[in-house]
PDB file of C-alpha atoms in Angstrom:
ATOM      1  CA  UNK A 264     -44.424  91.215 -20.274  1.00  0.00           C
ATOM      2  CA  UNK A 265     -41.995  93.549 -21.783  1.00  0.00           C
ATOM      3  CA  UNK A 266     -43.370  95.046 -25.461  1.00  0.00           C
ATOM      4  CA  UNK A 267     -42.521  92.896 -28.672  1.00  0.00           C
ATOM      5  CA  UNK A 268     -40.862  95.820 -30.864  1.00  0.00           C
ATOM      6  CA  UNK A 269     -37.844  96.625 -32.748  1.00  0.00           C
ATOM      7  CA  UNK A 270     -35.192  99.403 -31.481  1.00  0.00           C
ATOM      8  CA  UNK A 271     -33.188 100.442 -34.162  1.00  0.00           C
ATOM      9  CA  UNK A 272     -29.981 102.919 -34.311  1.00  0.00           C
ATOM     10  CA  UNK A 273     -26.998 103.391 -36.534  1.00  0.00           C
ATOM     11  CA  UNK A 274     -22.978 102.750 -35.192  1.00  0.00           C
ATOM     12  CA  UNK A 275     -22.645 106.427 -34.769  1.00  0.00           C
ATOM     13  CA  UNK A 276     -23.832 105.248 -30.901  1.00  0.00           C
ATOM     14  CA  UNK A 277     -20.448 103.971 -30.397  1.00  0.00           C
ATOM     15  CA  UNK A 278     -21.061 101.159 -27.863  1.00  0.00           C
ATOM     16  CA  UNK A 279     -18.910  97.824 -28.604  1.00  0.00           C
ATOM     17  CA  UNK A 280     -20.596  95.212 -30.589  1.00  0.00           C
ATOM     18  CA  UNK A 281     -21.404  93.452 -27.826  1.00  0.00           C
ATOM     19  CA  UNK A 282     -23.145  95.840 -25.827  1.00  0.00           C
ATOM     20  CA  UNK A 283     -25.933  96.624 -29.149  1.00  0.00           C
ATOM     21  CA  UNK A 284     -26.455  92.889 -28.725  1.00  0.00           C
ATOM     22  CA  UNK A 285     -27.191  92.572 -25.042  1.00  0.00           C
ATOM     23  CA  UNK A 286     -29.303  95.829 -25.430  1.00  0.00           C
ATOM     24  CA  UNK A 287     -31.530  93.908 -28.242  1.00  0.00           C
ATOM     25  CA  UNK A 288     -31.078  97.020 -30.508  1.00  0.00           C
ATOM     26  CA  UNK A 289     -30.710  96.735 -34.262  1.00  0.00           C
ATOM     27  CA  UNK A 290     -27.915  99.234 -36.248  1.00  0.00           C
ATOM     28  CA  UNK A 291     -26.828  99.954 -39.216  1.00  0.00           C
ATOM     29  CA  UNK A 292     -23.260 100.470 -40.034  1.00  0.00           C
ATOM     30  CA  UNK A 293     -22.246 103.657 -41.118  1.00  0.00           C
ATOM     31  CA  UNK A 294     -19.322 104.543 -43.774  1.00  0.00           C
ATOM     32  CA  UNK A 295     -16.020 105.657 -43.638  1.00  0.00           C
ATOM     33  CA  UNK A 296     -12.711 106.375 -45.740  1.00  0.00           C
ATOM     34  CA  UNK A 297      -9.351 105.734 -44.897  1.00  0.00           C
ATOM     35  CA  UNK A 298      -7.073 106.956 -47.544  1.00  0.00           C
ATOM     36  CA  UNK A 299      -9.668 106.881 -50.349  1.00  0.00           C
ATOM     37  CA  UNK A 300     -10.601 103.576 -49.449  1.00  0.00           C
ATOM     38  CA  UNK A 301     -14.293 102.628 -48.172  1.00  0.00           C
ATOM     39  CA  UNK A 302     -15.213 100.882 -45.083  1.00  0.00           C
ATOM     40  CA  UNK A 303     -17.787 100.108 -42.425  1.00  0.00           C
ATOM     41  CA  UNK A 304     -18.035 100.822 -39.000  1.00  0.00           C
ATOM     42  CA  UNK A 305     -19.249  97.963 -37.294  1.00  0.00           C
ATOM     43  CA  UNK A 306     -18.815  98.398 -33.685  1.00  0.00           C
ATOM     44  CA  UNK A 307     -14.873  96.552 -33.758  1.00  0.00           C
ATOM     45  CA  UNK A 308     -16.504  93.643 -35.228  1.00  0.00           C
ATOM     46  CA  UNK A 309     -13.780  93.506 -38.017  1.00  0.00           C
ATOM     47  CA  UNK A 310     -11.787  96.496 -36.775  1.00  0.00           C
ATOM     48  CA  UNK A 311      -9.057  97.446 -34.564  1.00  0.00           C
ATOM     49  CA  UNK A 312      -9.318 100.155 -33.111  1.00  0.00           C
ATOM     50  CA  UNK A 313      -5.346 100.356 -31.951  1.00  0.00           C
ATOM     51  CA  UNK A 314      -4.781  99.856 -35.369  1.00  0.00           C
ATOM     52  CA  UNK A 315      -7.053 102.577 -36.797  1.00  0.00           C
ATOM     53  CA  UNK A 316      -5.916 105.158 -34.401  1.00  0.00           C
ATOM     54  CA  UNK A 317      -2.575 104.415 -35.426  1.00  0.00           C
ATOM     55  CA  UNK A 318      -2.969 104.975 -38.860  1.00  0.00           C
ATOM     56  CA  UNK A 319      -4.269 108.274 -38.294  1.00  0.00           C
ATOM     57  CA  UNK A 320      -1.058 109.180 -35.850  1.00  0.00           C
ATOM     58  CA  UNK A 321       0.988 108.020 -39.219  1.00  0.00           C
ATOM     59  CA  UNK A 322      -0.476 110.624 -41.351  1.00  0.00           C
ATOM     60  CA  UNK A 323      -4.067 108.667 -42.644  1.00  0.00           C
ATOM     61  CA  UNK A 324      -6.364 111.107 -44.045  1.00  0.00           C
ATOM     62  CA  UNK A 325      -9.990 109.557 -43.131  1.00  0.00           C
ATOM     63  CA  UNK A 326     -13.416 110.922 -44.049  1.00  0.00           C
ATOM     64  CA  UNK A 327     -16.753 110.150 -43.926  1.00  0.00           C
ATOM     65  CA  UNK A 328     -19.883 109.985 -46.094  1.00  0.00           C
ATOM     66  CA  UNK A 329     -23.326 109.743 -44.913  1.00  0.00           C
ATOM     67  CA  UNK A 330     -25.487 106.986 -45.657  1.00  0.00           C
ATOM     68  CA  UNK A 331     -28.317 107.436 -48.562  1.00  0.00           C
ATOM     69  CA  UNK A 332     -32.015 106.653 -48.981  1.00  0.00           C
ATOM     70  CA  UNK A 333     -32.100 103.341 -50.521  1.00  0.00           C
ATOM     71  CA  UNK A 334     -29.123 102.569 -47.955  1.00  0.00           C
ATOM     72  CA  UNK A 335     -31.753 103.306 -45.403  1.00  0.00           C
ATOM     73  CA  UNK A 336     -34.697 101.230 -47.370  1.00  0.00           C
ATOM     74  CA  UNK A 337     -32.932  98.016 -47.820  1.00  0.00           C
ATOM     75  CA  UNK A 338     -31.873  97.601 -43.653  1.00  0.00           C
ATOM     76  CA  UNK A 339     -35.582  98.911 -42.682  1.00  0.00           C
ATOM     77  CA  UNK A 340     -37.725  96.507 -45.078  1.00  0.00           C
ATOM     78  CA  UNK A 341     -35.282  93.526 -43.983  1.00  0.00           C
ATOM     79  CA  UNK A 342     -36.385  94.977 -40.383  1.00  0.00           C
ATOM     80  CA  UNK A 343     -39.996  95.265 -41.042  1.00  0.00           C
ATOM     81  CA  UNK A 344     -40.303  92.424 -42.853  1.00  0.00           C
ATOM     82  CA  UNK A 345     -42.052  89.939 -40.080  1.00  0.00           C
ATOM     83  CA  UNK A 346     -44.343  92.431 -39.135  1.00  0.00           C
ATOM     84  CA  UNK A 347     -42.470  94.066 -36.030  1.00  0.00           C
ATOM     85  CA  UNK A 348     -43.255  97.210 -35.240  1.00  0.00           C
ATOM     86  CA  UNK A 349     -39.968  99.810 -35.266  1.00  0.00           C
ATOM     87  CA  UNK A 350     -38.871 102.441 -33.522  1.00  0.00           C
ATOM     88  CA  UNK A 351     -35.735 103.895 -35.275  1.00  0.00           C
ATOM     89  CA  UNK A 352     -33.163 106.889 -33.499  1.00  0.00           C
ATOM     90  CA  UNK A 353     -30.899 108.875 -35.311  1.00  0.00           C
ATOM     91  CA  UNK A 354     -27.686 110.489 -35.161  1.00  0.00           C
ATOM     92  CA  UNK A 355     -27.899 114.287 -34.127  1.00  0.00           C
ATOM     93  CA  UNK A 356     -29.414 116.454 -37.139  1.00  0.00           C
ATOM     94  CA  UNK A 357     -26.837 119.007 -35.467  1.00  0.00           C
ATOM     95  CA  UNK A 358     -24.355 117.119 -37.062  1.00  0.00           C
ATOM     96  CA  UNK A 359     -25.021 115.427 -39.753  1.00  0.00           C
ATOM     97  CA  UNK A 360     -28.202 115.314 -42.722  1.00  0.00           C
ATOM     98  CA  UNK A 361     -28.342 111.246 -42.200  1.00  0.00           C
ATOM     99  CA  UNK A 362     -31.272 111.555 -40.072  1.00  0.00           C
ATOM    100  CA  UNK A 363     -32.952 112.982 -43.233  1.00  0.00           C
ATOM    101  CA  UNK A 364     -32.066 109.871 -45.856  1.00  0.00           C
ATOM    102  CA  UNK A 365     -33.294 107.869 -42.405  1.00  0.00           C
ATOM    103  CA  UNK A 366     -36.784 109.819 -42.592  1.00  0.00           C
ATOM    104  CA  UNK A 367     -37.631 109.875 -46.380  1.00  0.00           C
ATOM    105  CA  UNK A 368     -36.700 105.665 -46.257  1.00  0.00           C
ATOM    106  CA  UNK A 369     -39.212 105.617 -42.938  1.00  0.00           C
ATOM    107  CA  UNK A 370     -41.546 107.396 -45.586  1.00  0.00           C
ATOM    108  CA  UNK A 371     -41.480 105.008 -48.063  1.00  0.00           C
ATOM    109  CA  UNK A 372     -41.876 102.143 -44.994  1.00  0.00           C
ATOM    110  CA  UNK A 373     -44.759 102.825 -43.859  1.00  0.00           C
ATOM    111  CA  UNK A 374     -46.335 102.838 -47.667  1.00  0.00           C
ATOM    112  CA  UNK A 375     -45.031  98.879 -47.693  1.00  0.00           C
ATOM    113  CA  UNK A 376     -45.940  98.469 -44.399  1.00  0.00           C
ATOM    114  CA  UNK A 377     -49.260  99.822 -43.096  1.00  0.00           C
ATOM    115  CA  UNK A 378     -50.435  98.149 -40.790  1.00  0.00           C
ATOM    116  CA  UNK A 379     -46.933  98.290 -38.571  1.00  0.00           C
ATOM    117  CA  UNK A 380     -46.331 101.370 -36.379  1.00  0.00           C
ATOM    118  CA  UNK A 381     -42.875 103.218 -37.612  1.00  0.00           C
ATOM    119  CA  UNK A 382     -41.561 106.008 -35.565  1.00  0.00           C
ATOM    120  CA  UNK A 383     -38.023 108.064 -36.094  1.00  0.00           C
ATOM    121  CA  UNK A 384     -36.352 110.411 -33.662  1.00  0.00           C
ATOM    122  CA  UNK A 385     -33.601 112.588 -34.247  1.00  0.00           C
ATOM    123  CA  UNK A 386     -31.440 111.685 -30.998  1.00  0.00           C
ATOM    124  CA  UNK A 387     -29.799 115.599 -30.785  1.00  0.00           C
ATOM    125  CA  UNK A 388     -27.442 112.808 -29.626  1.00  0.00           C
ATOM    126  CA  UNK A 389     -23.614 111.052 -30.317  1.00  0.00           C
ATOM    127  CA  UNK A 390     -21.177 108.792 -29.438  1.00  0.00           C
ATOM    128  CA  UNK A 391     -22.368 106.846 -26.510  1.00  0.00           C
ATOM    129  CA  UNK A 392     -24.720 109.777 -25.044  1.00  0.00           C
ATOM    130  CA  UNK A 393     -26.601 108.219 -28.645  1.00  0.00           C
ATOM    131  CA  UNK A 394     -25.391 104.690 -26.795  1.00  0.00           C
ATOM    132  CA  UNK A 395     -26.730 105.950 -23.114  1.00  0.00           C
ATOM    133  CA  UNK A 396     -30.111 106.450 -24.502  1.00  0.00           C
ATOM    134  CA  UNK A 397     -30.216 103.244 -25.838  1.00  0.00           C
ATOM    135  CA  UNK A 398     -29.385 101.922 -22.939  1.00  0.00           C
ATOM    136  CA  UNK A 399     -32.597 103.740 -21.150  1.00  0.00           C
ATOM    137  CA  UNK A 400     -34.520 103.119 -24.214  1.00  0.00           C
ATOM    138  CA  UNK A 401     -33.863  98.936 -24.341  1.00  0.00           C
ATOM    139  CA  UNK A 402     -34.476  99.357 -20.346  1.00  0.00           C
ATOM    140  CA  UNK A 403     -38.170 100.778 -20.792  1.00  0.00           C
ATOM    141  CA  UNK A 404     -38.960  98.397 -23.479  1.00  0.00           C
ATOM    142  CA  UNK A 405     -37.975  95.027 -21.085  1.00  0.00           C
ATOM    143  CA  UNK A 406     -40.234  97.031 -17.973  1.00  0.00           C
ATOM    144  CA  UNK A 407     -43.459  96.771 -20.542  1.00  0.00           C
ATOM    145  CA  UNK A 408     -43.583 100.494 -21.883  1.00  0.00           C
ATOM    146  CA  UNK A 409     -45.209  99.884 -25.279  1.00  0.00           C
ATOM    147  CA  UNK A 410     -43.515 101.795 -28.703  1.00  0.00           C
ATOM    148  CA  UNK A 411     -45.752 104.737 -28.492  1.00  0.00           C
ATOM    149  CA  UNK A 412     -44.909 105.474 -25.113  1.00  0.00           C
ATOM    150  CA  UNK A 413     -41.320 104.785 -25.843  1.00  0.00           C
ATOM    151  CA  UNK A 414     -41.454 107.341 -28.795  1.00  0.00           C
ATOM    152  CA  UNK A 415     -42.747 109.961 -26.805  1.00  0.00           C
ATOM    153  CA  UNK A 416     -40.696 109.280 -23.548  1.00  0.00           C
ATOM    154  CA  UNK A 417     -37.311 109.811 -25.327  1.00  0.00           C
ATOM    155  CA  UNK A 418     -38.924 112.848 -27.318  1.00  0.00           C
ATOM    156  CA  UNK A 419     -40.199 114.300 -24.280  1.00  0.00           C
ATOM    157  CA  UNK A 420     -36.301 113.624 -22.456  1.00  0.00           C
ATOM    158  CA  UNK A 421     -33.440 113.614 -25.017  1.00  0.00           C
ATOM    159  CA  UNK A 422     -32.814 117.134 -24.510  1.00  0.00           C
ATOM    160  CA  UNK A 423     -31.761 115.728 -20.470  1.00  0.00           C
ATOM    161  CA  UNK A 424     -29.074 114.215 -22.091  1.00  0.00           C
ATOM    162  CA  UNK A 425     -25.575 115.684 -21.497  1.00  0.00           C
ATOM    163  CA  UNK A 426     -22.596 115.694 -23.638  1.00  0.00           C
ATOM    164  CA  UNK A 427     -19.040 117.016 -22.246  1.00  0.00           C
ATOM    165  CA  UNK A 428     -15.996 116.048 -23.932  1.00  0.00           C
ATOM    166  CA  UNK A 429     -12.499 117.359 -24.185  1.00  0.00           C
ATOM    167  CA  UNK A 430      -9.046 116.961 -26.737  1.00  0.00           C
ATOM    168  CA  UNK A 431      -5.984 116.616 -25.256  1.00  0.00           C
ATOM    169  CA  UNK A 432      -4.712 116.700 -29.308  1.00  0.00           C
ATOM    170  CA  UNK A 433      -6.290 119.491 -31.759  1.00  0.00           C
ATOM    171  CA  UNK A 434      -3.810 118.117 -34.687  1.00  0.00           C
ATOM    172  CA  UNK A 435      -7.415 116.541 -35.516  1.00  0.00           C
ATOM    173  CA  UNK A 436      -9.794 119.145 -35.239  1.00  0.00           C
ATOM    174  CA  UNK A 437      -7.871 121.363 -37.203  1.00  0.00           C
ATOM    175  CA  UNK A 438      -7.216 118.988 -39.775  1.00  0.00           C
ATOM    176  CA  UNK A 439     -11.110 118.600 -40.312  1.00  0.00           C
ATOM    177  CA  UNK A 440     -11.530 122.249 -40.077  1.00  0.00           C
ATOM    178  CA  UNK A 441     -13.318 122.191 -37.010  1.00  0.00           C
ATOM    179  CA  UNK A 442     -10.331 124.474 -35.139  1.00  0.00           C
ATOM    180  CA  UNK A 443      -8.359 127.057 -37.039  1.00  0.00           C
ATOM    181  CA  UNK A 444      -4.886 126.404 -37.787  1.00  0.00           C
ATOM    182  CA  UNK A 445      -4.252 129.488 -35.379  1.00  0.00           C
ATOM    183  CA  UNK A 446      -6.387 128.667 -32.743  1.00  0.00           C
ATOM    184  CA  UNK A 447      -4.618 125.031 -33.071  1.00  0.00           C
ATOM    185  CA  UNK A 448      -1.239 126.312 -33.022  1.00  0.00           C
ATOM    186  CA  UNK A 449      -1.818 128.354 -29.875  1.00  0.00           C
ATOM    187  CA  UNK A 450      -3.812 125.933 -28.513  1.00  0.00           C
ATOM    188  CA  UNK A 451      -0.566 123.614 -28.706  1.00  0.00           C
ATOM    189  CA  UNK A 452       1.439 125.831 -27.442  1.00  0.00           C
ATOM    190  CA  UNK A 453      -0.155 126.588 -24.403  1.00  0.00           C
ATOM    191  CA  UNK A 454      -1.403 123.050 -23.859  1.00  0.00           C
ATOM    192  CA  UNK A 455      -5.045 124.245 -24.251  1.00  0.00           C
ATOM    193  CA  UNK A 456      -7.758 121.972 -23.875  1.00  0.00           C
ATOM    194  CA  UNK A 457     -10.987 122.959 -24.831  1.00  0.00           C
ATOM    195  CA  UNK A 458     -13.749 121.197 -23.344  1.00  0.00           C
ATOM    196  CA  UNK A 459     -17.290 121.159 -25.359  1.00  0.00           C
ATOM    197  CA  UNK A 460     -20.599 120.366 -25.252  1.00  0.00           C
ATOM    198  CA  UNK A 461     -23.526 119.362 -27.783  1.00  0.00           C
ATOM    199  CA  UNK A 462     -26.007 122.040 -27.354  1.00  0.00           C
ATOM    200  CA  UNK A 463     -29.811 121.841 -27.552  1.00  0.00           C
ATOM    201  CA  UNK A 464     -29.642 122.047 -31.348  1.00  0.00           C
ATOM    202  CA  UNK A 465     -27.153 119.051 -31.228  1.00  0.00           C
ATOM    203  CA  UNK A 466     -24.406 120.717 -32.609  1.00  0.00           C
ATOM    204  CA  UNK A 467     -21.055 120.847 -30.829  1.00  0.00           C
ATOM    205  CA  UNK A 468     -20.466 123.711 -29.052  1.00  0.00           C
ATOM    206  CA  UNK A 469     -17.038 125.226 -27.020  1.00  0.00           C
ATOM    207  CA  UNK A 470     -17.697 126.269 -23.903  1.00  0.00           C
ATOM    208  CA  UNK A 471     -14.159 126.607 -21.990  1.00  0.00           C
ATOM    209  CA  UNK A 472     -10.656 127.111 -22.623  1.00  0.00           C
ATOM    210  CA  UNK A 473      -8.627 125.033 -20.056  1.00  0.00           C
ATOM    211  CA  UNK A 474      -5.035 124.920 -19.748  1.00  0.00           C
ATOM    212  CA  UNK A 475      -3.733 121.416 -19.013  1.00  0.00           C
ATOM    213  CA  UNK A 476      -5.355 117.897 -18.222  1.00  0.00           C
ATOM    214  CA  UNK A 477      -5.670 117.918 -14.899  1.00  0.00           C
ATOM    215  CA  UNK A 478      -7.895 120.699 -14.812  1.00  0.00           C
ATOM    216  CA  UNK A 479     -10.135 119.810 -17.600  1.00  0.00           C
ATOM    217  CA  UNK A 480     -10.517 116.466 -16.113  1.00  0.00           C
ATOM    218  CA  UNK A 481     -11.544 118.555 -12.948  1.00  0.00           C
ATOM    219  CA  UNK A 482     -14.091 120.885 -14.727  1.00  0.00           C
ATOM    220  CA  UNK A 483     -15.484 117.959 -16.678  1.00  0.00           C
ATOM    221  CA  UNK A 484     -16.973 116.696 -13.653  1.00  0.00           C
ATOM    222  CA  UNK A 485     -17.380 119.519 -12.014  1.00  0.00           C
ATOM    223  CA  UNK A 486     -19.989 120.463 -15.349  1.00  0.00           C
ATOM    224  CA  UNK A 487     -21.833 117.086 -14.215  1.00  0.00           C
ATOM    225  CA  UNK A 488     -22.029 118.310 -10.438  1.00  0.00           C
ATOM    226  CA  UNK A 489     -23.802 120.967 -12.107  1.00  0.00           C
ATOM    227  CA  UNK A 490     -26.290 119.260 -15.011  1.00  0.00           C
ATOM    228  CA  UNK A 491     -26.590 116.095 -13.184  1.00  0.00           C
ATOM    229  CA  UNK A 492     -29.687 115.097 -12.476  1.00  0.00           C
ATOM    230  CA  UNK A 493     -30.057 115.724  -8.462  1.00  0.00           C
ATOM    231  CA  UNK A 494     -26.516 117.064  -8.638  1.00  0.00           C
ATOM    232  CA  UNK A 495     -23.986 114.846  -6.450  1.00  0.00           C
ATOM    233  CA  UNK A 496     -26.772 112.380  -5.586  1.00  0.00           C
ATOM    234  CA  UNK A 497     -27.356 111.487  -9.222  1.00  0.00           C
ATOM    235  CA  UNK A 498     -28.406 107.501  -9.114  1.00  0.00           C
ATOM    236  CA  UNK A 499     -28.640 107.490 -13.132  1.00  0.00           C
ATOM    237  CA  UNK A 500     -25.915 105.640 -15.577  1.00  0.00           C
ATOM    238  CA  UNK A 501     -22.714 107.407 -16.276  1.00  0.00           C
ATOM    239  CA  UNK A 502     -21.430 106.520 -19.809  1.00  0.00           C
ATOM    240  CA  UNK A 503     -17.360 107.741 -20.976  1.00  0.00           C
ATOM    241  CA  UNK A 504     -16.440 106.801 -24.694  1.00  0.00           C
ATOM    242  CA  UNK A 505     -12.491 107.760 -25.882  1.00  0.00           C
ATOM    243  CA  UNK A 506     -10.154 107.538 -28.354  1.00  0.00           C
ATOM    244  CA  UNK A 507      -7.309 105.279 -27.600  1.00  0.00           C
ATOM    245  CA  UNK A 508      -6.668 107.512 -24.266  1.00  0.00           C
ATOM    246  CA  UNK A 509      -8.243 104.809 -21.741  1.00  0.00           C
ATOM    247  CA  UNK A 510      -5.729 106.899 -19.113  1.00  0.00           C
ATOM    248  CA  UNK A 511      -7.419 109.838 -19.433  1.00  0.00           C
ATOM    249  CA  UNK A 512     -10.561 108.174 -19.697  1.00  0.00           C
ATOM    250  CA  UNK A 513     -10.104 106.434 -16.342  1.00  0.00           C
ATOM    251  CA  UNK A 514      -9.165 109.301 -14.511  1.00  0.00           C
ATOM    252  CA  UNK A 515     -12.337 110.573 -15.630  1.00  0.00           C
ATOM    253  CA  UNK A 516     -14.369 108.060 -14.944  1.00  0.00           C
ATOM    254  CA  UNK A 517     -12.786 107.715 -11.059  1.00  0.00           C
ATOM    255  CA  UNK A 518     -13.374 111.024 -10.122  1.00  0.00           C
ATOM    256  CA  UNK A 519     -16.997 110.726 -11.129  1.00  0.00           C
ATOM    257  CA  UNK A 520     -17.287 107.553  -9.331  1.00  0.00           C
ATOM    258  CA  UNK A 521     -15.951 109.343  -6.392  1.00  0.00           C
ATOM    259  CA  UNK A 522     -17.812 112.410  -6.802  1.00  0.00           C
ATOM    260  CA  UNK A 523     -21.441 110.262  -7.267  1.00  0.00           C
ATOM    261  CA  UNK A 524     -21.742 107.280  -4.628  1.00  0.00           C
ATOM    262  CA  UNK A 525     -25.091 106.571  -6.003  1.00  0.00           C
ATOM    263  CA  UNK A 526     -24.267 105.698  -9.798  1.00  0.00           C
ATOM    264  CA  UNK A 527     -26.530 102.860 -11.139  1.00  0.00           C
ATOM    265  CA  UNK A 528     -23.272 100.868 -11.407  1.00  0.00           C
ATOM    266  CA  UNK A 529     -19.895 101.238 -12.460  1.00  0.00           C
ATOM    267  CA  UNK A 530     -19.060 104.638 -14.998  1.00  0.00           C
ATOM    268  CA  UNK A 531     -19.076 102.349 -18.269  1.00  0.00           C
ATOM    269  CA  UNK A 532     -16.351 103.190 -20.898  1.00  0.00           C
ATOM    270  CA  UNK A 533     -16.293 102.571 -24.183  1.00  0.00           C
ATOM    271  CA  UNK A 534     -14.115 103.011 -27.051  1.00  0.00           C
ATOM    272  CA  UNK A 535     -15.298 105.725 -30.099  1.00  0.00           C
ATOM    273  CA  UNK A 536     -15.599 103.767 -32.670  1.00  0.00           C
ATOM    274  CA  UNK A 537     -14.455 104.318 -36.374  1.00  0.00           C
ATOM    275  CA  UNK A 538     -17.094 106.639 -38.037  1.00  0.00           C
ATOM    276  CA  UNK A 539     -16.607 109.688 -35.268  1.00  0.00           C
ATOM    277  CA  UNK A 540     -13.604 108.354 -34.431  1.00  0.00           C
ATOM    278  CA  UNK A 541     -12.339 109.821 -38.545  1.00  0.00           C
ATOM    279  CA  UNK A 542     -13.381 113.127 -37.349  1.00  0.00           C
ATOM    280  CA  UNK A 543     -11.798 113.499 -33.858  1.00  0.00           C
ATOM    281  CA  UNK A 544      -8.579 111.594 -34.078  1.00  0.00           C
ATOM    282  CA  UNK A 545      -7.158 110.074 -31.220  1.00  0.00           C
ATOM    283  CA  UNK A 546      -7.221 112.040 -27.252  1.00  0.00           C
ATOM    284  CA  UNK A 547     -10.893 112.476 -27.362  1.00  0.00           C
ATOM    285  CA  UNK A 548     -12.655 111.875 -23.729  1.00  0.00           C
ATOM    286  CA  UNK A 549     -16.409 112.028 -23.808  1.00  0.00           C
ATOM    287  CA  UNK A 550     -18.800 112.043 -20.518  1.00  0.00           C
ATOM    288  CA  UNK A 551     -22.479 111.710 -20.563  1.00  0.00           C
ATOM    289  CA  UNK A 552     -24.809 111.116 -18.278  1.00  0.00           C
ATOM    290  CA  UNK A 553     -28.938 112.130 -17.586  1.00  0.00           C
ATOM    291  CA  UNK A 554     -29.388 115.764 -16.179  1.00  0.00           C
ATOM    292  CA  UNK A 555     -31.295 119.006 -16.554  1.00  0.00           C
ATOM    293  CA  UNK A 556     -32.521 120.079 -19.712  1.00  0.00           C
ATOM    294  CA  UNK A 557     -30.178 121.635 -22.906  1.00  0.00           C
ATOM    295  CA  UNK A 558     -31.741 125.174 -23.219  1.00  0.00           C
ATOM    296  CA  UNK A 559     -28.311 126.203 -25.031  1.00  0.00           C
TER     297      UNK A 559
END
């Protein structure tokens, strides 16, 4: 009988509404700004994502803020408060201090409630590689594997998790200081596009320089011929999130399907939703997928 325990997460993991609910898995939503004004990120509950996009394309300036302590406190205790254990992942540390406000709230948990079992991990995660171990995670818990376990299975594997994504548009990057206005320019120019990683640390990380689509889509899967694990005979899920470029995403996602006959089911691709989405801007492809470990 599979383990009576709560999953928890925040919408950083960028898998549609939908999904979090078929997975079992509590989240919080996460902040963001569009022109000055405030709003939450709730998986395209109340957003469109066509919409959002858009407004960035039209000159939108969006920004985020992280989530604070008491934030944290209030969606835990409701959580906690029928005596469920919790197991609660984060968004990478790499990128962002929210795992922090997440750990001193867990703190202040487990002085309410101690006789429940409260564990955190920092995911070194995003988008839906966050979302693919969720996915594993929600799996385990329905085969039996009790919290503990589950705490020390994903700390024990996280860093197997691969991140690859590529821009086909560094207007965004630049604009959130992420790319220099020269390296953008250039970049432009010469129809660069870079294709990065997240790193063991979880920070994001350029690794190539590739000059047009084609061939980034190319090297893209060419990286997971390389990380997967069991290379071209990988039988893991395959997980693609994107911003409003489902073309791109597609042709992705068919040459992996072609290049893997032994996927656990179709490459499954989701959109990135509002929160990273106000940091990468629209032509953002994403591919993860379970492989060797992160040692850089």
């Amino acid at each position: 009988m599979a383990q009576k325990y709560i999953i928890s997460a925040c919408s950083y993991a960028d898998l549609p509404a939908s999904k979090m609910q078929e997975l079992d898995v509590k989240y919080i939503c996460t902040p963001y700004m569009v022109n000055g004004e405030i709003f939450y990120d709730d998986l395209g509950v109340t957003t469109n994502y066509e919409d959002f996009y858009q407004s960035i394309k039209d000159g939108a300036m969006t920004n985020t803020f992280q989530l604070n302590q008491d934030d944290f406190a209030d969606y835990f205790r409701e959580l906690l408060k029928d005596g469920s254990d919790l197991i609660h992942i984060s968004l990478s540390s790499g990128l962002s201090g929210v795992s922090n406000s997440a750990r001193m709230a867990l703190d202040t948990m487990r002085e309410e409630f101690p006789n429940q079992k409260i564990y955190l991990i920092d995911s070194l995660a995003a988008s839906a590689g966050y979302g693919l171990i969720l996915q594993t995670m929600s799996n385990l818990r329905k085969e039996g594997m009790s919290v503990e376990d589950l705490y020390q299975w994903v700390e024990d594997n996280k860093l197997n998790l691969h991140h690859w994504f590529f821009t086909t548009d560094l207007t965004y990057f630049v604009r959130g200081g992420r790319v220099s206005k020269a390296s953008g320019f250039i970049g432009g120019v010469l129809n660069i596009c870079p294709l990065l990683n997240v790193s063991f640390e979880g920070k994001l990380t350029p690794r190539f320089k590739i000059r047009g689509k084609k061939k980034v889509i190319a090297e893209i899967v060419e990286q997971m011929k390389l990380h997967a694990k069991d290379g071209i005979n990988y039988n893991g899920k395959c997980f693609i999130s994107n911003s409003v470029c489902y073309e791109d995403a597609k042709a992705v996602a068919d040459l992996v399907e072609e290049t893997f006959p032994n996927l656990d089911g179709k490459v499954q691709i989701s959109t990135i939703s509002t929160t990273i989405g106000s940091h990468t801007g629209p032509g953002t492809v994403a591919l993860f997928f379970w492989g060797d470990k992160r040692v850089d």
